[in-house]
Short mmCIF file of C-alpha atoms and ligand atoms in Angstrom, two decimals:
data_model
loop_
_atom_site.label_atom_id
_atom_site.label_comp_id
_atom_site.label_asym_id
_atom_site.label_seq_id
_atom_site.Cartn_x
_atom_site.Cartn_y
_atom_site.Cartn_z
CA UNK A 331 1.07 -14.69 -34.45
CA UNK A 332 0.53 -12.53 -31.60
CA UNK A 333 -1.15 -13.24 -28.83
CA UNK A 334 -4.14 -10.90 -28.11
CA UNK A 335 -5.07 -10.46 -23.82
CA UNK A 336 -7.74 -10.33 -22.55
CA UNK A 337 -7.32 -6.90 -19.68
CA UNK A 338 -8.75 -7.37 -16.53
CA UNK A 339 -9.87 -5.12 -14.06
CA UNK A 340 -7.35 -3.56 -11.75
CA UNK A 341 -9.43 -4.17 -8.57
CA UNK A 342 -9.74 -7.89 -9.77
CA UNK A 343 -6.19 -8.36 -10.32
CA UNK A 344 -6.04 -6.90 -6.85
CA UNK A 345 -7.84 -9.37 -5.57
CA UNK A 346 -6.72 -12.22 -7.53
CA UNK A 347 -3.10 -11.86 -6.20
CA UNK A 348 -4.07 -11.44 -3.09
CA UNK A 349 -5.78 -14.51 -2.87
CA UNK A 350 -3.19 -16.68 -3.06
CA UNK A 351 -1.06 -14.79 -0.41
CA UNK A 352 0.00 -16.77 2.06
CA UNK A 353 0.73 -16.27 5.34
CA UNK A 354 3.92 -18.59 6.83
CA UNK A 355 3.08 -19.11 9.98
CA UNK A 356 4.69 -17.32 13.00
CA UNK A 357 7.97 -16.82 14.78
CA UNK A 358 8.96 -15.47 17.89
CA UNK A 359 12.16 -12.41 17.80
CA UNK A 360 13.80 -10.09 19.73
CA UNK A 361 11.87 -6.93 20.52
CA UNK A 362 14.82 -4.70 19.18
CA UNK A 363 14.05 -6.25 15.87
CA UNK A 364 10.28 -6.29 16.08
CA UNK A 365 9.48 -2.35 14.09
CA UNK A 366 7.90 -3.19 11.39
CA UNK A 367 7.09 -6.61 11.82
CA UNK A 368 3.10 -7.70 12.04
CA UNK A 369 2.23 -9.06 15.71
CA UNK A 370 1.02 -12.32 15.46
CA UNK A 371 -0.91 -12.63 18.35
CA UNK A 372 -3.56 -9.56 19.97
CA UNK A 373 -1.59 -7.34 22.18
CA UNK A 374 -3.20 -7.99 25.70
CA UNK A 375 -2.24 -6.14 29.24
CA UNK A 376 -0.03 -7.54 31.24
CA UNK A 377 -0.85 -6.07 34.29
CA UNK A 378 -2.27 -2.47 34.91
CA UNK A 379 -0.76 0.48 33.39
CA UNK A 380 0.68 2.59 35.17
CA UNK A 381 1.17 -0.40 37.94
CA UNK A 382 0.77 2.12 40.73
CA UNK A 383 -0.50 5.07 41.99
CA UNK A 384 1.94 8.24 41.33
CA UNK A 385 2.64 11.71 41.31
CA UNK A 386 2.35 13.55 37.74
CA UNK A 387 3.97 16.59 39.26
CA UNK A 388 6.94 17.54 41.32
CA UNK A 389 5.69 18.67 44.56
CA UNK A 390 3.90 17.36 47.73
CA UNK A 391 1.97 14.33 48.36
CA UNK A 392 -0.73 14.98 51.19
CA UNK A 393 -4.31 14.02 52.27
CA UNK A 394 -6.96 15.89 50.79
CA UNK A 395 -8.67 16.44 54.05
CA UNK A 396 -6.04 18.06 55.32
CA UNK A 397 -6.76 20.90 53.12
CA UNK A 398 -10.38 21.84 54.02
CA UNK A 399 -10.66 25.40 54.51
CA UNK A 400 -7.36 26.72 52.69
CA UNK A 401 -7.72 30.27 51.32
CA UNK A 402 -5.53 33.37 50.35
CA UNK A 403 -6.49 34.57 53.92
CA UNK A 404 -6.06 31.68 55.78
CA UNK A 405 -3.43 29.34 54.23
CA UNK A 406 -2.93 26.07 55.34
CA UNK A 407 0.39 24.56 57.07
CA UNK A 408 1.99 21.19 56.29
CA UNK A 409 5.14 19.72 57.75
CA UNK A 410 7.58 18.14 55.39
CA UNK A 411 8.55 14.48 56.90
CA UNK A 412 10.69 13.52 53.95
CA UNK A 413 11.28 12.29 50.40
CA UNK A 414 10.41 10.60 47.53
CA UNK A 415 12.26 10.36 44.25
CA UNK A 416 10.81 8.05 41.22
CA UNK A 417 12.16 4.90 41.82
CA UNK A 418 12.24 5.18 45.74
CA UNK A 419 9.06 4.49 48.13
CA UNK A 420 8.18 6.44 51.32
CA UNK A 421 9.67 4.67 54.54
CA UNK A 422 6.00 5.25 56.33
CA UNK A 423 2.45 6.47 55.82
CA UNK A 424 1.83 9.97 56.60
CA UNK A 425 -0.86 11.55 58.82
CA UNK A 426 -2.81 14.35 59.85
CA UNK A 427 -0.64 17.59 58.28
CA UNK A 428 2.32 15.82 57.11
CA UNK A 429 3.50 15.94 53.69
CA UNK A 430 5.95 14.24 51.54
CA UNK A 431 7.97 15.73 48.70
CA UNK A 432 7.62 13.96 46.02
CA UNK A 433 8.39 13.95 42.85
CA UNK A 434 7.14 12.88 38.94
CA UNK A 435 6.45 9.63 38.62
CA UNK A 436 7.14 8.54 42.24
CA UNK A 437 4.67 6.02 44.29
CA UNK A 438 2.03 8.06 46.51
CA UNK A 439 2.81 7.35 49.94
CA UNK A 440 0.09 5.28 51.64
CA UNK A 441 -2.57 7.94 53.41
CA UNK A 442 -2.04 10.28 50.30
CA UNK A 443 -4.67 11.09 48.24
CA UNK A 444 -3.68 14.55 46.02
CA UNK A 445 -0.62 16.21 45.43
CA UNK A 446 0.48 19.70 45.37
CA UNK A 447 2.52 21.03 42.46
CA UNK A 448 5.51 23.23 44.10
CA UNK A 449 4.57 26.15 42.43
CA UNK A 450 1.32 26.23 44.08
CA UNK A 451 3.08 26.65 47.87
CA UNK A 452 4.90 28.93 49.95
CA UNK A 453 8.11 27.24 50.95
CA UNK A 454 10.02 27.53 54.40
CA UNK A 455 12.62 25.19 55.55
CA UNK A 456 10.86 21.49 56.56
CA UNK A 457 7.00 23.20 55.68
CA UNK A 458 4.74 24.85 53.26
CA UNK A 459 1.65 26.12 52.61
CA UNK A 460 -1.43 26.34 50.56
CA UNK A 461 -4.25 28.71 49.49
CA UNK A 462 -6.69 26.46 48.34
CA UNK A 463 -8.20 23.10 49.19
CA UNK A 464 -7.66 19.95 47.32
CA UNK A 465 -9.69 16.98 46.28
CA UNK A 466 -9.50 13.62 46.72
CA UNK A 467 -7.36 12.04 43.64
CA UNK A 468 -6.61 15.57 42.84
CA UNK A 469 -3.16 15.08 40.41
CA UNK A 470 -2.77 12.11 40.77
CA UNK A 471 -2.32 9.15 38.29
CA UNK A 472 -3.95 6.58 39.02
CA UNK A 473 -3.28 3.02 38.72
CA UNK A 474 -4.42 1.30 35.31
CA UNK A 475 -5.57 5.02 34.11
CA UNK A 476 -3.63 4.18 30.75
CA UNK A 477 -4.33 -0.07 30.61
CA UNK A 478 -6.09 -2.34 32.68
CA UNK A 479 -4.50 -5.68 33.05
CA UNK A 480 -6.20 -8.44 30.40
CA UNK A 481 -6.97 -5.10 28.77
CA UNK A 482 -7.12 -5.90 24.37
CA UNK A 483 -4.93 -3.56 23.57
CA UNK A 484 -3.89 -3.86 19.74
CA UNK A 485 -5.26 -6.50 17.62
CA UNK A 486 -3.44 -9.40 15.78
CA UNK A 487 -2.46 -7.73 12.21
CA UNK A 488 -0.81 -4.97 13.36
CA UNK A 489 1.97 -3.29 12.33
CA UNK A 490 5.01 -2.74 15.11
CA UNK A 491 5.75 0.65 14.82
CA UNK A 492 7.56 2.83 17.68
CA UNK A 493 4.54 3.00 19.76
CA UNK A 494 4.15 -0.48 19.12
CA UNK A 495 7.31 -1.00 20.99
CA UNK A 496 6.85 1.32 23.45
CA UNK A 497 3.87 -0.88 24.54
CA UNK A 498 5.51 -4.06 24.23
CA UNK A 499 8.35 -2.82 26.38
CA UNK A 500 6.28 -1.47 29.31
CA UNK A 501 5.08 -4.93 29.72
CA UNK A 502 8.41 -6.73 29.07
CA UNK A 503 8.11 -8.79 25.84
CA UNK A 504 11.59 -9.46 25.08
CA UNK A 505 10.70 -11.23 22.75
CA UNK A 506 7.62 -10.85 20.43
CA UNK A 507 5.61 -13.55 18.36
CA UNK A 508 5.30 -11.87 14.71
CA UNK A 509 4.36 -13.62 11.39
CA UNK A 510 7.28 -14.81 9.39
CA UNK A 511 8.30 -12.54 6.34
CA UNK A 512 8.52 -14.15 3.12
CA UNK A 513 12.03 -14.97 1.36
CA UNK A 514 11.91 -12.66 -1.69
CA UNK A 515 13.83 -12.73 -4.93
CA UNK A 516 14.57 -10.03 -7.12
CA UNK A 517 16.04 -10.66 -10.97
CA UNK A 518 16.49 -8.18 -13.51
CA UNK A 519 15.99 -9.66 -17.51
CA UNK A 520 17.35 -7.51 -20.16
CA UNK A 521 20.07 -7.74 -22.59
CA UNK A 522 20.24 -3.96 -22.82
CA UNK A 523 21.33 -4.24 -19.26
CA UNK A 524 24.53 -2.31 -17.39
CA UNK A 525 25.91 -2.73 -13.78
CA UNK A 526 24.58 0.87 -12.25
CA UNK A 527 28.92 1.54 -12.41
CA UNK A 528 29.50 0.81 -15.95
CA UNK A 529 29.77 2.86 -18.79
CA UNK A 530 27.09 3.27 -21.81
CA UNK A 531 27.65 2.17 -24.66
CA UNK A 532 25.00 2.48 -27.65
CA UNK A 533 21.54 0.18 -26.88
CA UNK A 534 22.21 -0.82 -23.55
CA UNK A 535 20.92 1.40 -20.54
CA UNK A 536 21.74 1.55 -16.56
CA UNK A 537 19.33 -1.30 -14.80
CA UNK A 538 17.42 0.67 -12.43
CA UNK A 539 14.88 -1.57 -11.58
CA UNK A 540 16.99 -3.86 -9.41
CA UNK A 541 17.82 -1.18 -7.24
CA UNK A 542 14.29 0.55 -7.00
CA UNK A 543 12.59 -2.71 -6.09
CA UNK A 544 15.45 -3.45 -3.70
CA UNK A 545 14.65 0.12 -2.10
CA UNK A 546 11.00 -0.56 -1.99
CA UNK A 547 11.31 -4.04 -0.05
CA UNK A 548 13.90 -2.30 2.21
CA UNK A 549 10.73 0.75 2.91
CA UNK A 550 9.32 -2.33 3.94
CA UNK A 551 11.64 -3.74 5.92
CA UNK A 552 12.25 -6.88 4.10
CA UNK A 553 15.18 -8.84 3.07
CA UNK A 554 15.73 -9.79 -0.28
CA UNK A 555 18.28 -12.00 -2.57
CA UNK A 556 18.90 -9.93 -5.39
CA UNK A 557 19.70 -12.75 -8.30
CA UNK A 558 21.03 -9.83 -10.41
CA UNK A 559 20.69 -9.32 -13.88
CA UNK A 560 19.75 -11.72 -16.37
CA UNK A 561 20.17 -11.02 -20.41
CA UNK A 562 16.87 -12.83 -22.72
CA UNK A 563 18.42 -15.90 -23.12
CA UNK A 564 15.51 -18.28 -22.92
CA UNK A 565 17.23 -21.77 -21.51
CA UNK A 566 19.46 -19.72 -19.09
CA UNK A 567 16.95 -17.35 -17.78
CA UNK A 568 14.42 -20.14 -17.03
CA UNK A 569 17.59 -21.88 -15.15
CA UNK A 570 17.95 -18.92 -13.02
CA UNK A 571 14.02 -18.44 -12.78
CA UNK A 572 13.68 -22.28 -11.39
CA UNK A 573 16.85 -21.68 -9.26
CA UNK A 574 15.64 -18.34 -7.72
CA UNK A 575 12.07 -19.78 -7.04
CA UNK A 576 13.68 -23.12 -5.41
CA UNK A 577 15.22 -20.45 -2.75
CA UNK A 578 12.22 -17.94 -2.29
CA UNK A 579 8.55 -17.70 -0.89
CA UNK A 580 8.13 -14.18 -3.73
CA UNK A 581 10.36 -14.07 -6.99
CA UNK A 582 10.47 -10.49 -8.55
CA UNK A 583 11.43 -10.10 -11.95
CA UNK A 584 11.71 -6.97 -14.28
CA UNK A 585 11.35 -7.01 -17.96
CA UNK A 586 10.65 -9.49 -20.42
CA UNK A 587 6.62 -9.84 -20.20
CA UNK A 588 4.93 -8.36 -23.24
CA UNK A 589 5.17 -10.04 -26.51
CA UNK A 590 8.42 -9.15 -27.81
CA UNK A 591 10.68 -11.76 -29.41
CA UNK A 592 13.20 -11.73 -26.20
CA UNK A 593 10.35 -11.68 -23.83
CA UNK A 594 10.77 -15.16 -22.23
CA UNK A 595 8.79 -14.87 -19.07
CA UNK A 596 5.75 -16.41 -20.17
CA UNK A 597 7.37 -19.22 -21.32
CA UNK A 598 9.12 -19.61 -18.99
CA UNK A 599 6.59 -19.54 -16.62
CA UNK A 600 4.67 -22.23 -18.93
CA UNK A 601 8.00 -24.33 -18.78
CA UNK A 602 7.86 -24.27 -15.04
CA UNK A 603 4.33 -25.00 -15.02
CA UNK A 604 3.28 -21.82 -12.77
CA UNK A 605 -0.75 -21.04 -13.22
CA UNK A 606 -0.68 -17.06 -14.68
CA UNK A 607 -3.40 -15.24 -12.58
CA UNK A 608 -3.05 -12.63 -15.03
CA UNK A 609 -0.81 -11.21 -17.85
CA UNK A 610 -2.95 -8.34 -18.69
CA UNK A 611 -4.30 -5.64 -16.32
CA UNK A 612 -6.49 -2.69 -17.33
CA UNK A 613 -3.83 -0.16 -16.27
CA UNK A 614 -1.14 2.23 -17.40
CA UNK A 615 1.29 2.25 -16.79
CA UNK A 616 1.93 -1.91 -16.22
CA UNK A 617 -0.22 -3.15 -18.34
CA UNK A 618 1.32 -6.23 -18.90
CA UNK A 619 2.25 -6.91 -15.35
CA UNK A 620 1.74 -10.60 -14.86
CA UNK A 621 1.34 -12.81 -11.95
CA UNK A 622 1.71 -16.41 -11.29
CA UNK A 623 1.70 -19.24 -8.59
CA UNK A 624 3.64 -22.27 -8.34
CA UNK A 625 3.75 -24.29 -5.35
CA UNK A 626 1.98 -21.55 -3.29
CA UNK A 627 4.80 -19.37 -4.44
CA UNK A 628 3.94 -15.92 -5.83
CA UNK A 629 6.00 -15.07 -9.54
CA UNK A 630 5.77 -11.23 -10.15
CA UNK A 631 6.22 -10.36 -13.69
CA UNK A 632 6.80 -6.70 -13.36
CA UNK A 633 7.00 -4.91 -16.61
CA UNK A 634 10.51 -3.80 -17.72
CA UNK A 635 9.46 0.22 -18.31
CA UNK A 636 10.16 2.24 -14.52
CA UNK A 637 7.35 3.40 -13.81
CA UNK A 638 4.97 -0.06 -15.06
CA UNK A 639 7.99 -1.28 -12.63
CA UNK A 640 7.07 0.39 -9.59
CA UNK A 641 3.42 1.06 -9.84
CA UNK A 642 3.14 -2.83 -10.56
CA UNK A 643 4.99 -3.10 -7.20
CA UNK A 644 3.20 -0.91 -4.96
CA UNK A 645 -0.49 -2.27 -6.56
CA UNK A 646 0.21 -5.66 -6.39
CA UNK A 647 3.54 -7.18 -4.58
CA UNK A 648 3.60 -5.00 -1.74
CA UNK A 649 -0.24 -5.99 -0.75
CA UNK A 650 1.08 -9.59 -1.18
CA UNK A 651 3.97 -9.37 1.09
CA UNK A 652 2.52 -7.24 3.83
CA UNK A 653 -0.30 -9.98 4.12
CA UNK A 654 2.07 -12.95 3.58
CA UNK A 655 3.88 -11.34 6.60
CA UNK A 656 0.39 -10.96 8.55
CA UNK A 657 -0.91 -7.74 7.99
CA UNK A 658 -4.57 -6.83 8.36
CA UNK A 659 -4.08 -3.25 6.55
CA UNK A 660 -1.61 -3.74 3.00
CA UNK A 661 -2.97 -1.24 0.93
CA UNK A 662 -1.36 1.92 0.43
CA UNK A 663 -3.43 4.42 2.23
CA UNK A 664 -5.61 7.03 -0.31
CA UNK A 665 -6.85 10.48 0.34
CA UNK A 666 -9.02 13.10 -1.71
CA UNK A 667 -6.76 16.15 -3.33
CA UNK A 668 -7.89 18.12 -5.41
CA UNK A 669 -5.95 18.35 -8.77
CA UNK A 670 -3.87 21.17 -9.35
CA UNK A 671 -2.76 20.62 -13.37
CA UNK A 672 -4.70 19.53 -16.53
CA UNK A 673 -3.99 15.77 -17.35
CA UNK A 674 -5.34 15.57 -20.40
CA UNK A 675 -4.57 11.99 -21.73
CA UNK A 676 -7.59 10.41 -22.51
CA UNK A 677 -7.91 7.14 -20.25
CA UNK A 678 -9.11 3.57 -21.73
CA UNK A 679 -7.94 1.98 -18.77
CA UNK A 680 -7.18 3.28 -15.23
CA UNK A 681 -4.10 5.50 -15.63
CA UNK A 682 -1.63 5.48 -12.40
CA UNK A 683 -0.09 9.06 -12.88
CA UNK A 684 3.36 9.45 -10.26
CA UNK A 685 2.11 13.14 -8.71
CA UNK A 686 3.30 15.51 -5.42
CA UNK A 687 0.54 16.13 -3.07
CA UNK A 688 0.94 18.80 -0.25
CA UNK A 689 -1.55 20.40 2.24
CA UNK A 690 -2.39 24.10 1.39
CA UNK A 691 -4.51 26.77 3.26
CA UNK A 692 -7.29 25.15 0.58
CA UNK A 693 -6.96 21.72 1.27
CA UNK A 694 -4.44 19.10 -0.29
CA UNK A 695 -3.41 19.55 -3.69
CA UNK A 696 -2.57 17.19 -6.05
CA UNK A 697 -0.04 17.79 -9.25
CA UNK A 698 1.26 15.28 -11.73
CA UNK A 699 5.50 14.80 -11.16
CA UNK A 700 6.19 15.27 -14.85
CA UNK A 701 6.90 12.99 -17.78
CA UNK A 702 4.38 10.18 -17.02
CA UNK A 703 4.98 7.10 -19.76
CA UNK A 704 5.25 4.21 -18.42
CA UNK A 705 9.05 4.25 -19.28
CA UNK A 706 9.54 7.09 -17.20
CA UNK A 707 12.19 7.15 -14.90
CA UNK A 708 12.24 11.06 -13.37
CA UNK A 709 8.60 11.10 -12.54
CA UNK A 710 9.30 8.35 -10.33
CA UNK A 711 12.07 10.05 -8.28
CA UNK A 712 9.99 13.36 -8.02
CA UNK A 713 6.34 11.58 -7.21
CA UNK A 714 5.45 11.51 -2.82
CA UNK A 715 2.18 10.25 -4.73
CA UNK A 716 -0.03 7.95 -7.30
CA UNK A 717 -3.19 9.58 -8.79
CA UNK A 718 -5.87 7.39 -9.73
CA UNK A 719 -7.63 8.42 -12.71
CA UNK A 720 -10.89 6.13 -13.58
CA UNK A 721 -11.04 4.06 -17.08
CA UNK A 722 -12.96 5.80 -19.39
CA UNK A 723 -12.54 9.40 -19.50
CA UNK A 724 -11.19 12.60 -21.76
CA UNK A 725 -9.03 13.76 -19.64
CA UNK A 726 -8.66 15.73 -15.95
CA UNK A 727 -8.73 19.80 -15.44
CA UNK A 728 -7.36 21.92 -12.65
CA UNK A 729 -9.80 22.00 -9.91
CA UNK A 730 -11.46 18.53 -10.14
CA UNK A 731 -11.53 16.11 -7.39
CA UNK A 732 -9.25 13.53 -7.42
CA UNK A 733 -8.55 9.77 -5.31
CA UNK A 734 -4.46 9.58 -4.49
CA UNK A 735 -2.70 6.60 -2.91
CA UNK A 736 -0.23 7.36 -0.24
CA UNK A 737 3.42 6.14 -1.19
CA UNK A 738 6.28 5.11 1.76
CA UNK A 739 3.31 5.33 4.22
CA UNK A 740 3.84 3.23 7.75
CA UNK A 741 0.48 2.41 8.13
CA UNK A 742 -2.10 1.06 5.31
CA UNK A 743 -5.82 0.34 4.93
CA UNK A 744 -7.67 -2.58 5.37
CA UNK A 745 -9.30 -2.27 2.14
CA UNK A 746 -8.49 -1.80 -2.06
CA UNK A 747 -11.33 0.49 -2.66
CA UNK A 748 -10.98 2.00 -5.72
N1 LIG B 1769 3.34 -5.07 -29.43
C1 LIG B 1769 3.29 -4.66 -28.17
N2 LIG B 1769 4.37 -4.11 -27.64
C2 LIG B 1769 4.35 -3.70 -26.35
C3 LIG B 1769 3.18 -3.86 -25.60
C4 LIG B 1769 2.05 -4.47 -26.19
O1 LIG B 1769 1.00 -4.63 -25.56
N3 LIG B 1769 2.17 -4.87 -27.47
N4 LIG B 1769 3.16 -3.39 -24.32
C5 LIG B 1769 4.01 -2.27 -24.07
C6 LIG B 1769 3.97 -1.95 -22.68
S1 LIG B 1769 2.54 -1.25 -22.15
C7 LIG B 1769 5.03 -2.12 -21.86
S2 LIG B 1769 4.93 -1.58 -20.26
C8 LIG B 1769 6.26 -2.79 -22.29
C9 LIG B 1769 6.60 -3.92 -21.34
O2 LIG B 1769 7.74 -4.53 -21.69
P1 LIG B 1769 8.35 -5.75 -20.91
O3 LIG B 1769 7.75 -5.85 -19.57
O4 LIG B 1769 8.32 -6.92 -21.78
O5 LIG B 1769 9.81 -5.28 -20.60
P2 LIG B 1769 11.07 -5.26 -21.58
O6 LIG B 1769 10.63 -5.46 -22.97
O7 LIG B 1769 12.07 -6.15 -21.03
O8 LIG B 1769 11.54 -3.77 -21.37
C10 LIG B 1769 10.68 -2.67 -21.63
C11 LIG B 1769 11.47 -1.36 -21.46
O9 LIG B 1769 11.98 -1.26 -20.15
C12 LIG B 1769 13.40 -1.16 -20.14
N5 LIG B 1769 13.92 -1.91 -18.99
C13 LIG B 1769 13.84 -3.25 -18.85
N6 LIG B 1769 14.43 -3.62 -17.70
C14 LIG B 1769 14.89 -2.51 -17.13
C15 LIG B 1769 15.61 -2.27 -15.95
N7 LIG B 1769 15.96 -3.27 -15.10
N8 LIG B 1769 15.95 -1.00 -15.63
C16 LIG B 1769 15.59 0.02 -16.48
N9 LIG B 1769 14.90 -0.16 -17.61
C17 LIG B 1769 14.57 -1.39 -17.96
C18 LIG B 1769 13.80 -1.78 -21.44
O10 LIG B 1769 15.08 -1.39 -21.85
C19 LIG B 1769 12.68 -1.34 -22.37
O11 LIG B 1769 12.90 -0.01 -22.78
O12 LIG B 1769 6.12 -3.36 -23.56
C20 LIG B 1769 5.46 -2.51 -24.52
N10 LIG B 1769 5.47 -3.14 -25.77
O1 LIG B 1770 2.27 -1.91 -19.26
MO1 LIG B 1770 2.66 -0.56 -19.94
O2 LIG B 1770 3.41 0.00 -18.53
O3 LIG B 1770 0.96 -0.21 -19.64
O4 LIG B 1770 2.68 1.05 -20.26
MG1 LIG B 1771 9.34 -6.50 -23.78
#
């Protein structure tokens, strides 16, 4: 007898997995290996940004008040008495009339207060001068303009991305605290399986899933052991399952969880003893994705067909992971587009469709990226995009509004809002 599921809502599901993500506590690494890593701790000021007073321009430093009075008709002198290259300091203050060249990025003498961009003098040998008068601070950049020391900068939950760095660097974190990433598994079930370098023979088929999951933790920037391939031998397979999940915070399979007679994973996730959140999702494609938790580890189930594959992925194990690792923001971040095709499959349950969006002089357009089963491999490799049709409709026609989820993006969204 078959067993009939019960579907659940996708948003549920959602939020089912999610609650029994993790996080693994914190670690402290080099800042060259920080990008992409969650900071663990708010980002606070070190000391003031920039730490002194300095010149934005290449050109003169002088005191305002020596200025008073400049015009086209009556230009004002000032005697050079030296100069100052970012990096150095002036040797002494300077005084009524004097002037020090100066250049980006350099500290402002002491007794300066503005500075004169070169193109805004008349140069002779040792002395310029001006046509206009200057004011006090006038191009300067002032101390703690860009961060006050004890200053929150970024929060904890943030991603590290090259600004991120930037940041960290100014105020010499060599080493960052970040949350820990989670040891993730990936195994591929299937008889039907080939290595991606061997031949085809009749029945059996390339396994691509291995490698797409592997290239969606890497977008990621997480390690993985891949466990290979497995074929649907029950007693084996649940070896290497119980093996894989000994070694791993997240195991990742593909294939193997819909009710076929070689579809072993939820036995074998019975055997084991794992709690299923859910082995039936009101979704296409991935349907049958099903998740499970043993020992506060996390079991994907991803379905065997490409595209249930990655959508399952991106919907579900990626929000897992990114908040495992710390993240306040793990969802994939969605936009409006409006749709530029018919998709005309009737929907029973929220349909996922793999579609291009691009900006256009009318506003971002959204098309599906072709053959859209859920055993669709080419869609996949031509999709930037997932559309998000709602349960319970006829169909979609050019023109209507539509919600799409951002794929590969650096940053997410705090919230699963759909
Ligand atoms: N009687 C029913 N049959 C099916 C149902 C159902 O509800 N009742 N659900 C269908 C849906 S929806 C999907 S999706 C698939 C899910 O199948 P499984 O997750 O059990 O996956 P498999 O049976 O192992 O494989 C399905 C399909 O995918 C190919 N595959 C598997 N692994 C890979 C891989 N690593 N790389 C590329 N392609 C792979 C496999 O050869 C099959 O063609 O079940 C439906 N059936
Ligand atoms: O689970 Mo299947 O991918 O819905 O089509
Ligand atoms: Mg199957």
């Amino acid at each position: 007898m078959v067993e009939i599921r019960k579907p659940i809502p996708v948003a549920h599901a959602v939020e089912l997995v999610m609650k029994h993500a993790y996080p693994l506590g914190n670690e402290e690494i080099p800042l060259e290996n920080a990008y992409g890593r969650i900071l663990a701790e708010p980002l606070l000021a070190k000391h003031d940004v920039p730490p002194f007073d300095r010149s934005p321009y290449d050109g003169y430093a002088i005191r305002s008040e020596d200025t008073d009075g400049a015009s086209g008709d009556s230009r004002v002198p000032f005697r050079v008495i030296g100069e100052i290259g970012a990096g150095h300091v002036a040797d002494r203050p300077i005084n009524k009339g004097e002037a020090f060249r100066i250049m980006t990025g350099a500290l402002i003498p002491e007794n300066a207060n503005a500075v004169v961009m070169f193109e805004q003098t008349v140069e002779t040998k040792d002395a310029f001068t001006i046509r206009k008068p200057f004011s006090k601070g006038e191009n300067i950049s002032f101390k703690g303009e860009d961060a006050k020391d004890g200053e929150l900068l970024i929060d904890a939950g943030a991603l590290i991305h090259p600004g991120t760095i930037a940041l960290l660097a100014t105020f010499g974190y060599a080493h960052v605290n970040v949350a820990k990433q989670p040891v993730v598994g990936i195994l591929s079930t299937g008889t039907e399986l080939l290595n991606v370098d061997e031949e085809l023979v009749p029945g059996k088929i390339r396994n691509s899933n291995g490698p797409m999951i592997m290239a969606q933790l890497d977008r990621m920037g997480i390690d993985y052991k891949s466990y290979g391939m497995h074929a649907d031998d029950l007693d084996s397979c649940a070896q290497m399952v119980a093996q894989a999940i000994e070694e791993t915070d997240v195991l990742i399979t593909t294939g193997g969880v819909s009710v076929g007679d070689y579809d072993h994973l939820p036995l074998i996730y019975e055997r084991l003893g794992a709690k299923v959140l859910f082995n039936k999702v009101a979704m296409r494609p991935g349907s049958v994705t099903t998740v499970a938790v043993l020992d506060k580890k996390l079991l994907f189930g991803l379905s065997g067909n490409p595209s249930a594959c990655f959508t399952g992925f991106e919907l579900f194990t990626r929000p897992a992971i990114l908040t495992m690792m710390g993240a306040d923001k793990p969802y994939m971040p969605r936009m409006t587009a409006e749709l530029s095709e018919d998709f005309q499959k009737p929907n029973p349950f929220t349909r996922f469709v793999r579609a291009i969006w691009e900006s256009t002089p009318d506003g971002v357009v959204a098309r599906p990226a072709g053959f859209n089963k859920s055993s669709a491999v080419s869609s996949i490799a031509r999709g930037n995009c997932i559309i998000v049709l709602p349960s319970g409709t006829r169909g979609f026609t050019v023109g209507m509004k539509v919600d799409i989820l951002l794929l590969g993006a650096e940053q997410g969204v705090a919230d699963w809002v759909l």
